[in-house]
Amino acid sequence: MKLLVVEDEIKTANTLQKGLEEKGYDVQIAYDGETALMLTGRNKFDVIITDIIVPKINGLEFCKKLRESKNYTPVIMLTALGLTADKLRGFDSGSDDYLVKPFDFEELLARIKVQANRNKVKEDADRFLQNANLKMNLDTKEVFRNDQIISLTAKEYALLEYFMKNPNRVISREEIAEKVWSLDFDTGTNIIEVYVSYLRNKVDKTYEPKLIHTKKGMGYIFREEK
């Protein structure tokens, strides 16, 4: 498991690194928030541990910028600021946990495990798409309806994946041509209709509820209609 520790006090940083590495963690140190932000753009960490008072970009701003960049790695804040208002500022910035200095090292280890496990559950969930009783495994590229596996061609799979990632909104034929086929839409071809028909026959025809619906003159919408 890879951890990032953001701490400007060298002695504290070294102590944390030594203790965490003895527990089997791969630990990288950043002595300021700016460096930490750069490292998160280049590496994938399982958990980030940061002090609030660090140079260049403080821990609160670092966490805000991390979330603004759509990075949702769990963040544990370590700080001497223990008032409720301070904790609320930490959580408002996007942190997941808050530990007041001085803290017990075993408690930090427990907090790391909790955040890492939560992140793992979320990542596992992110590897699947599901709508009603239709499920897609993004790792194995398998599709199931009512737990029965459905065989799809590569292009049928790509079309279904796009539908499942964009539910409950009308998707035009032009958009499908661009996003799934990487082509400019040609009004003289019916390739979109043909593949939607193929897909319907495999994932909708013999199942309920129906999920792929035509919006006349506009395109298609993927949703469960009861």
mmCIF file with all atom_site columns, N, CA, C and O in Angstrom, residues 22 93 225:
data_model
loop_
_atom_site.group_PDB
_atom_site.id
_atom_site.type_symbol
_atom_site.label_atom_id
_atom_site.label_alt_id
_atom_site.label_comp_id
_atom_site.label_asym_id
_atom_site.label_entity_id
_atom_site.label_seq_id
_atom_site.pdbx_PDB_ins_code
_atom_site.Cartn_x
_atom_site.Cartn_y
_atom_site.Cartn_z
_atom_site.occupancy
_atom_site.B_iso_or_equiv
_atom_site.pdbx_formal_charge
_atom_site.auth_seq_id
_atom_site.auth_comp_id
_atom_site.auth_asym_id
_atom_site.auth_atom_id
_atom_site.pdbx_PDB_model_num
ATOM 1  N N  . GLU A 1 22  ? 8.022   0.214  8.598   1.00 0.00 ? 22  GLU A N  1
ATOM 2  C CA . GLU A 1 22  ? 8.183   -1.002 9.414   1.00 0.00 ? 22  GLU A CA 1
ATOM 3  C C  . GLU A 1 22  ? 6.902   -1.838 9.417   1.00 0.00 ? 22  GLU A C  1
ATOM 4  O O  . GLU A 1 22  ? 6.941   -3.048 9.646   1.00 0.00 ? 22  GLU A O  1
ATOM 5  N N  . SER A 1 93  ? -12.869 21.028 3.653   1.00 0.00 ? 93  SER A N  1
ATOM 6  C CA . SER A 1 93  ? -11.875 21.087 2.577   1.00 0.00 ? 93  SER A CA 1
ATOM 7  C C  . SER A 1 93  ? -11.844 19.799 1.758   1.00 0.00 ? 93  SER A C  1
ATOM 8  O O  . SER A 1 93  ? -11.259 19.757 0.681   1.00 0.00 ? 93  SER A O  1
ATOM 9  N N  . GLU A 1 225 ? -37.844 1.823  -17.492 1.00 0.00 ? 225 GLU A N  1
ATOM 10 C CA . GLU A 1 225 ? -39.191 2.379  -17.523 1.00 0.00 ? 225 GLU A CA 1
ATOM 11 C C  . GLU A 1 225 ? -40.158 1.349  -16.980 1.00 0.00 ? 225 GLU A C  1
ATOM 12 O O  . GLU A 1 225 ? -40.276 0.253  -17.502 1.00 0.00 ? 225 GLU A O  1
#
